[in-house]
């Protein structure tokens, strides 16, 4: 009983430390231009923490913390960190791509980046402390580049998740179809567009090697962001997402920021996947 009480006290103290350095953190990270309180669509008191990624407000509304992946089994640490925010005012940031429109998900929750009145950016704090990974989607991409920079800081410092081997960046040459959210790094052998669909191939064997795929509607987002798909050929990149299986392990993209171009002179050390190889499934080849 004493051990459990000590453990909970330690978590509470850790949560308070995680959330305590708000304004200074935003300034030091150079995020002032990306976190303008004037863009917030309203201020409301935080009533309780519903889940590791859901906040319940005093007016009865709920907010889903956009831009995060919280691995299964790590929710308690995040909830303890969030618990230190109870009763404080929070500002909900407008998505620049949505204008003044508030985005809601299928469960009626507002989906937003959240800033406290004292300047603490909740998602940024969770990511920089290694309590969560970065994971956006097509409709919620606000501040993803800034979050990725903070994730890199946490990874290099081996904070939180990044101290655990199972959350390391995996080598594209050895990744298996883990059917989990992963971060994978490797050099693109070929970048092709076939039938309007984009492919990034990391090996010569199309039935075994890792591939990144972008459907036509996603591929168009790269053009809108002044990115050239075929320009990824020969580049060392880091990509994140659910690693499924279709003629080998594969990630299907839903937004451009899933791909980061890595400086080949200073690559992150990647490791092989700890999962056993998946059995091939009877799908027809569709890769170039």
C-alpha positions as a Markdown table, in Angstrom:
| # | Residue | x | y | z |
|---|---|---|---|---|
| 1 | Unk | 0.0 | 0.0 | 0.0 |
| 2 | Unk | 2.8 | 2.4 | 0.9 |
| 3 | Unk | 4.6 | 1.5 | -2.4 |
| 4 | Unk | 1.5 | 2.3 | -4.4 |
| 5 | Unk | 1.0 | 5.6 | -2.6 |
| 6 | Unk | 4.6 | 6.5 | -3.2 |
| 7 | Unk | 4.2 | 5.6 | -6.9 |
| 8 | Unk | 1.1 | 7.8 | -7.3 |
| 9 | Unk | 2.8 | 10.7 | -5.5 |
| 10 | Unk | 5.8 | 10.4 | -7.8 |
| 11 | Unk | 3.5 | 10.5 | -10.9 |
| 12 | Unk | 1.7 | 13.5 | -9.6 |
| 13 | Unk | 4.9 | 15.4 | -9.0 |
| 14 | Unk | 6.1 | 14.4 | -12.5 |
| 15 | Unk | 2.9 | 15.6 | -14.0 |
| 16 | Unk | 3.3 | 19.0 | -12.3 |
| 17 | Unk | 6.8 | 19.3 | -13.6 |
| 18 | Unk | 5.8 | 18.3 | -17.1 |
| 19 | Unk | 3.3 | 21.1 | -17.3 |
| 20 | Unk | 5.0 | 23.8 | -15.3 |
| 21 | Unk | 7.3 | 25.6 | -17.8 |
| 22 | Unk | 4.7 | 26.9 | -20.2 |
| 23 | Unk | 5.6 | 30.4 | -21.4 |
| 24 | Unk | 9.3 | 29.9 | -21.2 |
| 25 | Unk | 9.0 | 26.7 | -23.1 |
| 26 | Unk | 7.1 | 28.3 | -25.9 |
| 27 | Unk | 9.6 | 31.1 | -26.2 |
| 28 | Unk | 12.6 | 28.9 | -26.1 |
| 29 | Unk | 11.2 | 26.5 | -28.7 |
| 30 | Unk | 10.6 | 29.5 | -31.0 |
| 31 | Unk | 6.9 | 28.7 | -31.2 |
| 32 | Unk | 5.5 | 32.1 | -30.5 |
| 33 | Unk | 4.4 | 32.6 | -34.1 |
| 34 | Unk | 2.6 | 29.2 | -34.1 |
| 35 | Unk | 0.8 | 29.8 | -30.8 |
| 36 | Unk | -0.9 | 33.1 | -31.0 |
| 37 | Unk | -3.5 | 33.5 | -28.2 |
| 38 | Unk | -5.4 | 35.9 | -30.4 |
| 39 | Unk | -6.3 | 32.9 | -32.6 |
| 40 | Unk | -8.1 | 31.1 | -29.8 |
| 41 | Unk | -11.8 | 30.7 | -30.4 |
| 42 | Unk | -12.7 | 30.9 | -26.7 |
| 43 | Unk | -11.6 | 30.4 | -23.2 |
| 44 | Unk | -13.2 | 27.9 | -20.8 |
| 45 | Unk | -12.4 | 26.3 | -17.4 |
| 46 | Unk | -11.1 | 22.7 | -17.5 |
| 47 | Unk | -13.5 | 20.5 | -15.4 |
| 48 | Unk | -11.9 | 17.1 | -15.5 |
| 49 | Unk | -9.8 | 14.7 | -17.6 |
| 50 | Unk | -12.1 | 12.2 | -19.3 |
| 51 | Unk | -9.4 | 10.1 | -21.0 |
| 52 | Unk | -5.7 | 10.6 | -21.8 |
| 53 | Unk | -6.6 | 12.6 | -24.8 |
| 54 | Unk | -10.0 | 14.0 | -23.9 |
| 55 | Unk | -10.7 | 17.1 | -21.7 |
| 56 | Unk | -14.1 | 17.8 | -20.2 |
| 57 | Unk | -14.9 | 21.5 | -19.9 |
| 58 | Unk | -17.0 | 23.4 | -17.4 |
| 59 | Unk | -19.6 | 24.2 | -20.0 |
| 60 | Unk | -20.1 | 20.5 | -20.8 |
| 61 | Unk | -18.1 | 20.4 | -24.1 |
| 62 | Unk | -15.3 | 18.0 | -24.7 |
| 63 | Unk | -12.0 | 18.6 | -26.5 |
| 64 | Unk | -9.9 | 15.9 | -28.2 |
| 65 | Unk | -6.2 | 16.7 | -28.0 |
| 66 | Unk | -5.2 | 16.8 | -31.7 |
| 67 | Unk | -1.8 | 15.8 | -33.1 |
| 68 | Unk | -1.0 | 13.0 | -30.6 |
| 69 | Unk | -0.5 | 9.3 | -30.4 |
| 70 | Unk | -0.6 | 7.9 | -26.9 |
| 71 | Unk | 0.4 | 4.2 | -27.0 |
| 72 | Unk | -1.7 | 1.6 | -25.3 |
| 73 | Unk | -0.6 | 1.1 | -21.7 |
| 74 | Unk | 0.8 | 4.7 | -21.4 |
| 75 | Unk | -2.5 | 6.5 | -20.8 |
| 76 | Unk | -2.1 | 6.7 | -17.0 |
| 77 | Unk | 1.1 | 8.7 | -17.1 |
| 78 | Unk | -0.5 | 11.2 | -19.5 |
| 79 | Unk | -3.7 | 11.5 | -17.3 |
| 80 | Unk | -1.6 | 12.1 | -14.2 |
| 81 | Unk | 0.3 | 14.9 | -16.1 |
| 82 | Unk | -3.0 | 16.4 | -17.3 |
| 83 | Unk | -4.5 | 16.2 | -13.8 |
| 84 | Unk | -2.3 | 19.1 | -12.7 |
| 85 | Unk | -4.3 | 21.4 | -15.0 |
| 86 | Unk | -7.6 | 20.9 | -13.2 |
| 87 | Unk | -9.6 | 24.1 | -12.7 |
| 88 | Unk | -7.4 | 26.1 | -15.0 |
| 89 | Unk | -8.5 | 28.2 | -18.0 |
| 90 | Unk | -7.7 | 26.9 | -21.4 |
| 91 | Unk | -7.6 | 28.5 | -24.8 |
| 92 | Unk | -8.6 | 26.4 | -27.8 |
| 93 | Unk | -6.6 | 27.3 | -30.9 |
| 94 | Unk | -8.2 | 27.9 | -34.3 |
| 95 | Unk | -7.0 | 25.6 | -37.0 |
| 96 | Unk | -5.5 | 28.0 | -39.6 |
| 97 | Unk | -6.6 | 25.7 | -42.4 |
| 98 | Unk | -10.2 | 25.7 | -41.1 |
| 99 | Unk | -10.4 | 29.5 | -40.5 |
| 100 | Unk | -12.8 | 30.3 | -37.7 |
| 101 | Unk | -14.7 | 27.0 | -38.1 |
| 102 | Unk | -14.5 | 24.7 | -35.1 |
| 103 | Unk | -13.7 | 21.1 | -36.1 |
| 104 | Unk | -15.7 | 18.3 | -34.4 |
| 105 | Unk | -15.1 | 14.6 | -34.7 |
| 106 | Unk | -17.8 | 11.9 | -35.1 |
| 107 | Unk | -18.3 | 11.8 | -31.3 |
| 108 | Unk | -19.1 | 15.5 | -31.1 |
| 109 | Unk | -15.8 | 16.5 | -29.5 |
| 110 | Unk | -13.9 | 19.7 | -30.5 |
| 111 | Unk | -10.6 | 18.7 | -32.0 |
| 112 | Unk | -7.9 | 21.3 | -31.3 |
| 113 | Unk | -4.5 | 22.3 | -30.2 |
| 114 | Unk | -4.9 | 23.5 | -26.6 |
| 115 | Unk | -3.1 | 26.4 | -24.9 |
| 116 | Unk | -3.4 | 27.3 | -21.2 |
| 117 | Unk | -3.8 | 31.0 | -20.2 |
| 118 | Unk | -0.3 | 31.0 | -18.8 |
| 119 | Unk | 1.1 | 30.0 | -22.2 |
| 120 | Unk | 1.6 | 26.3 | -21.7 |
| 121 | Unk | 0.9 | 24.4 | -24.9 |
| 122 | Unk | -0.5 | 21.0 | -23.7 |
| 123 | Unk | 0.3 | 18.9 | -26.8 |
| 124 | Unk | 3.8 | 20.4 | -27.0 |
| 125 | Unk | 4.5 | 19.7 | -23.3 |
| 126 | Unk | 3.3 | 16.1 | -23.6 |
| 127 | Unk | 5.5 | 15.5 | -26.7 |
| 128 | Unk | 8.6 | 17.2 | -25.4 |
| 129 | Unk | 8.5 | 15.2 | -22.2 |
| 130 | Unk | 8.2 | 11.9 | -24.2 |
| 131 | Unk | 4.7 | 11.2 | -22.9 |
| 132 | Unk | 3.2 | 11.1 | -26.4 |
| 133 | Unk | 4.2 | 10.8 | -30.1 |
| 134 | Unk | 3.1 | 13.0 | -32.9 |
| 135 | Unk | 0.2 | 11.7 | -35.0 |
| 136 | Unk | -2.1 | 14.0 | -37.1 |
| 137 | Unk | -4.5 | 13.3 | -39.9 |
| 138 | Unk | -5.7 | 15.0 | -43.0 |
| 139 | Unk | -8.1 | 17.4 | -41.2 |
| 140 | Unk | -6.0 | 18.1 | -38.2 |
| 141 | Unk | -2.4 | 19.1 | -39.2 |
| 142 | Unk | -2.1 | 22.4 | -37.3 |
| 143 | Unk | 1.3 | 22.8 | -35.6 |
| 144 | Unk | 2.5 | 19.3 | -36.6 |
| 145 | Unk | 5.9 | 20.5 | -37.8 |
| 146 | Unk | 6.5 | 22.2 | -34.5 |
| 147 | Unk | 5.4 | 19.0 | -32.6 |
| 148 | Unk | 7.8 | 17.0 | -34.8 |
| 149 | Unk | 10.7 | 19.2 | -33.7 |
| 150 | Unk | 9.8 | 18.7 | -30.1 |
| 151 | Unk | 9.5 | 15.0 | -30.6 |
| 152 | Unk | 13.0 | 14.9 | -32.0 |
| 153 | Unk | 14.2 | 16.7 | -28.9 |
| 154 | Unk | 12.6 | 14.1 | -26.6 |
| 155 | Unk | 13.9 | 11.3 | -28.7 |
| 156 | Unk | 17.5 | 12.5 | -28.7 |
| 157 | Unk | 17.2 | 13.0 | -24.9 |
| 158 | Unk | 15.7 | 9.5 | -24.5 |
| 159 | Unk | 12.8 | 10.9 | -22.5 |
| 160 | Unk | 9.7 | 9.0 | -21.6 |
| 161 | Unk | 8.6 | 6.7 | -24.5 |
| 162 | Unk | 11.9 | 7.1 | -26.2 |
| 163 | Unk | 13.8 | 5.4 | -23.4 |
| 164 | Unk | 11.9 | 2.2 | -24.3 |
| 165 | Unk | 13.2 | -0.1 | -27.1 |
| 166 | Unk | 9.7 | -0.9 | -28.4 |
| 167 | Unk | 9.2 | 2.8 | -29.2 |
| 168 | Unk | 12.4 | 3.4 | -31.1 |
| 169 | Unk | 12.6 | 4.5 | -34.7 |
| 170 | Unk | 12.7 | 1.3 | -36.8 |
| 171 | Unk | 14.9 | 0.6 | -39.8 |
| 172 | Unk | 12.9 | 0.3 | -43.0 |
| 173 | Unk | 15.1 | -2.6 | -44.1 |
| 174 | Unk | 13.9 | -4.7 | -41.2 |
| 175 | Unk | 10.5 | -3.4 | -40.2 |
| 176 | Unk | 7.7 | -6.0 | -40.1 |
| 177 | Unk | 3.9 | -5.5 | -40.4 |
| 178 | Unk | 3.5 | -4.9 | -36.7 |
| 179 | Unk | -0.1 | -3.6 | -37.2 |
| 180 | Unk | 0.7 | -0.8 | -34.8 |
| 181 | Unk | 1.6 | 2.9 | -35.0 |
| 182 | Unk | 5.4 | 3.1 | -35.7 |
| 183 | Unk | 8.1 | 5.5 | -36.7 |
| 184 | Unk | 10.2 | 4.1 | -39.5 |
| 185 | Unk | 13.4 | 5.5 | -41.1 |
| 186 | Unk | 15.2 | 4.5 | -44.3 |
| 187 | Unk | 16.4 | 5.6 | -47.7 |
| 188 | Unk | 13.9 | 5.7 | -50.6 |
| 189 | Unk | 15.1 | 3.6 | -53.5 |
| 190 | Unk | 12.4 | 4.7 | -56.0 |
| 191 | Unk | 9.6 | 7.2 | -55.9 |
| 192 | Unk | 6.9 | 6.5 | -58.5 |
| 193 | Unk | 3.4 | 7.5 | -59.4 |
| 194 | Unk | 1.3 | 4.8 | -60.9 |
| 195 | Unk | -2.3 | 5.1 | -61.7 |
| 196 | Unk | -2.4 | 8.4 | -59.8 |
| 197 | Unk | -1.2 | 6.6 | -56.6 |
| 198 | Unk | 2.2 | 7.5 | -55.1 |
| 199 | Unk | 4.7 | 4.8 | -54.0 |
| 200 | Unk | 8.0 | 5.2 | -52.1 |
| 201 | Unk | 9.9 | 1.9 | -52.2 |
| 202 | Unk | 12.7 | 1.1 | -49.8 |
| 203 | Unk | 13.9 | -2.1 | -51.4 |
| 204 | Unk | 13.9 | -4.1 | -54.7 |
| 205 | Unk | 11.7 | -7.0 | -53.5 |
| 206 | Unk | 8.1 | -5.7 | -53.8 |
| 207 | Unk | 6.7 | -8.7 | -51.9 |
| 208 | Unk | 8.9 | -8.2 | -48.9 |
| 209 | Unk | 10.3 | -4.7 | -48.6 |
| 210 | Unk | 8.8 | -1.7 | -46.9 |
| 211 | Unk | 6.6 | 0.7 | -48.9 |
| 212 | Unk | 4.9 | 4.1 | -48.3 |
| 213 | Unk | 1.7 | 4.7 | -50.3 |
| 214 | Unk | -0.3 | 7.9 | -51.0 |
| 215 | Unk | -3.7 | 7.6 | -52.6 |
| 216 | Unk | -4.5 | 10.3 | -55.3 |
| 217 | Unk | -6.4 | 12.6 | -53.0 |
| 218 | Unk | -3.5 | 12.5 | -50.5 |
| 219 | Unk | -0.9 | 12.9 | -53.3 |
| 220 | Unk | -2.6 | 16.2 | -54.2 |
| 221 | Unk | -1.9 | 17.6 | -50.8 |
| 222 | Unk | 1.9 | 17.2 | -51.4 |
| 223 | Unk | 1.5 | 19.4 | -54.5 |
| 224 | Unk | -0.4 | 22.0 | -52.5 |
| 225 | Unk | 2.5 | 22.1 | -50.0 |
| 226 | Unk | 5.0 | 22.6 | -52.8 |
| 227 | Unk | 6.4 | 19.1 | -52.3 |
| 228 | Unk | 7.5 | 16.9 | -55.3 |
| 229 | Unk | 6.7 | 13.3 | -54.7 |
| 230 | Unk | 9.4 | 12.0 | -57.1 |
| 231 | Unk | 11.9 | 14.2 | -55.3 |
| 232 | Unk | 11.9 | 11.8 | -52.4 |
| 233 | Unk | 13.9 | 9.3 | -54.5 |
| 234 | Unk | 17.3 | 8.8 | -53.0 |
| 235 | Unk | 16.3 | 10.8 | -49.8 |
| 236 | Unk | 16.6 | 9.4 | -46.3 |
| 237 | Unk | 13.2 | 10.0 | -44.7 |
| 238 | Unk | 11.4 | 9.2 | -41.5 |
| 239 | Unk | 7.7 | 8.2 | -41.8 |
| 240 | Unk | 5.1 | 7.5 | -39.2 |
| 241 | Unk | 1.8 | 5.6 | -39.2 |
| 242 | Unk | 0.1 | 2.3 | -38.9 |
| 243 | Unk | 2.3 | -0.5 | -40.4 |
| 244 | Unk | 0.0 | -2.9 | -42.1 |
| 245 | Unk | 0.7 | -5.6 | -44.7 |
| 246 | Unk | 0.1 | -5.5 | -48.5 |
| 247 | Unk | 2.8 | -7.2 | -50.4 |
| 248 | Unk | 5.2 | -6.5 | -47.6 |
| 249 | Unk | 5.0 | -4.0 | -44.7 |
| 250 | Unk | 3.5 | -0.7 | -45.6 |
| 251 | Unk | 2.3 | 2.7 | -44.3 |
| 252 | Unk | -0.6 | 4.4 | -46.1 |
| 253 | Unk | -0.3 | 8.2 | -45.8 |
| 254 | Unk | -3.2 | 10.5 | -44.8 |
| 255 | Unk | -1.3 | 13.8 | -44.7 |
| 256 | Unk | 2.1 | 15.1 | -46.0 |
| 257 | Unk | 3.7 | 15.8 | -42.6 |
| 258 | Unk | 3.9 | 12.1 | -41.9 |
| 259 | Unk | 7.1 | 12.3 | -43.9 |
| 260 | Unk | 10.2 | 14.0 | -42.6 |
| 261 | Unk | 13.4 | 14.3 | -44.7 |
| 262 | Unk | 16.3 | 13.4 | -42.6 |
| 263 | Unk | 19.8 | 15.0 | -42.8 |
| 264 | Unk | 21.8 | 12.0 | -44.0 |
| 265 | Unk | 24.9 | 13.4 | -42.2 |
| 266 | Unk | 23.2 | 13.0 | -38.8 |
| 267 | Unk | 20.6 | 10.2 | -39.1 |
| 268 | Unk | 18.7 | 8.8 | -36.1 |
| 269 | Unk | 19.9 | 5.4 | -35.2 |
| 270 | Unk | 17.1 | 3.0 | -36.2 |
| 271 | Unk | 16.6 | -0.5 | -34.9 |
| 272 | Unk | 14.9 | -3.6 | -36.3 |
| 273 | Unk | 11.4 | -4.5 | -35.4 |
| 274 | Unk | 10.9 | -6.7 | -32.4 |
| 275 | Unk | 7.9 | -8.4 | -33.9 |
| 276 | Unk | 8.0 | -11.7 | -35.7 |
| 277 | Unk | 7.5 | -11.6 | -39.5 |
| 278 | Unk | 3.9 | -11.7 | -40.7 |
| 279 | Unk | 2.6 | -14.4 | -43.0 |
| 280 | Unk | 2.2 | -13.2 | -46.5 |
| 281 | Unk | -1.4 | -12.6 | -47.5 |
| 282 | Unk | -3.1 | -13.4 | -50.8 |
| 283 | Unk | -3.2 | -9.9 | -52.3 |
| 284 | Unk | -2.4 | -9.1 | -55.9 |
| 285 | Unk | 0.6 | -7.0 | -56.4 |
| 286 | Unk | -0.1 | -3.3 | -57.0 |
| 287 | Unk | 3.3 | -1.8 | -56.6 |
| 288 | Unk | 5.4 | -0.5 | -59.5 |
